[in-house]
């Protein structure tokens, strides 16, 4: 079984400020972890993913996330927000290998809407 | 590369009619495609996993007779919402996994907005 909890359905920051979007996961098997971004009425775009290599993962558009097993967290950060970062962000988890029921299936968090103020 | 399209992007239909949504992988072959549903202000919920040449696997609580999935080729999966009702109004998103590619990678389509009157 796997689940994802995103703390904070809405986050508002000023342009140039640090962006921190929180994600905690639960998984009965070693997880793959993902962050996706969704712009209005569009599908999802992959920002970054953790698949067991380095725990600090760098993605597109200056975003990065750190996998912390002890905290079961995978928070998304960006040092300096830009107006174009305003969107909804989803954290997701899937199970690794083994062919279990969670293998390759994504379970999404509830989403966090990021607003960037000038 | 790795582009997934969906057609139509928006559809409005009357209650009781059926609607077909297509999901295509444009520049790669996909043995597995996934169908998600997203209600307003909610997350994506996996409805079913579609494997080319075999029956789809539905998630718990999803009616397979209402949401018919056909994955007839390595580049096309279709979702048919049969006898649609207003509560079926939602944003339907598909994703595709590259044949032979890493299982952790899915490419998402732009979504289809279904409104049932």
Short mmCIF file of C-alpha atoms in Angstrom, two decimals, chain B residues 47-91:
data_model
loop_
_atom_site.label_atom_id
_atom_site.label_comp_id
_atom_site.label_asym_id
_atom_site.label_seq_id
_atom_site.Cartn_x
_atom_site.Cartn_y
_atom_site.Cartn_z
CA UNK B 47 -9.05 4.40 -12.92
CA UNK B 48 -7.45 1.61 -14.86
CA UNK B 49 -4.31 0.23 -16.43
CA UNK B 50 -4.55 -0.60 -20.09
CA UNK B 51 -2.23 -3.17 -21.62
CA UNK B 52 -1.98 -3.65 -25.36
CA UNK B 53 -3.71 -6.77 -26.51
CA UNK B 54 -5.23 -7.70 -23.16
CA UNK B 55 -8.03 -6.65 -20.87
CA UNK B 56 -7.64 -3.56 -18.79
CA UNK B 57 -7.14 -3.78 -15.05
CA UNK B 58 -9.53 -1.58 -13.14
CA UNK B 59 -8.96 -0.02 -9.76
CA UNK B 60 -11.31 -0.80 -6.93
CA UNK B 61 -14.58 1.04 -7.21
CA UNK B 62 -14.32 1.74 -10.95
CA UNK B 63 -17.11 0.17 -12.99
CA UNK B 64 -15.57 -1.69 -15.89
CA UNK B 65 -18.88 -1.88 -17.74
CA UNK B 66 -19.28 1.87 -17.55
CA UNK B 67 -15.73 2.82 -18.44
CA UNK B 68 -14.77 0.65 -21.39
CA UNK B 69 -11.09 0.60 -22.24
CA UNK B 70 -9.61 -0.72 -25.44
CA UNK B 71 -5.89 -0.80 -26.14
CA UNK B 72 -5.93 -2.09 -29.69
CA UNK B 73 -2.48 -1.03 -30.75
CA UNK B 74 0.85 0.05 -29.30
CA UNK B 75 -0.01 3.69 -29.89
CA UNK B 76 -3.70 3.95 -29.11
CA UNK B 77 -5.93 3.40 -26.11
CA UNK B 78 -9.55 4.49 -25.91
CA UNK B 79 -11.80 5.15 -22.96
CA UNK B 80 -15.52 5.04 -23.59
CA UNK B 81 -17.81 6.45 -20.94
CA UNK B 82 -21.07 4.63 -21.50
CA UNK B 83 -24.46 6.07 -20.56
CA UNK B 84 -22.79 9.16 -19.18
CA UNK B 85 -24.38 11.04 -16.30
CA UNK B 86 -23.60 14.45 -14.82
CA UNK B 87 -21.56 12.86 -12.05
CA UNK B 88 -19.19 11.54 -14.73
CA UNK B 89 -18.24 15.10 -15.58
CA UNK B 90 -14.54 15.32 -14.90
CA UNK B 91 -11.09 15.83 -16.38
#
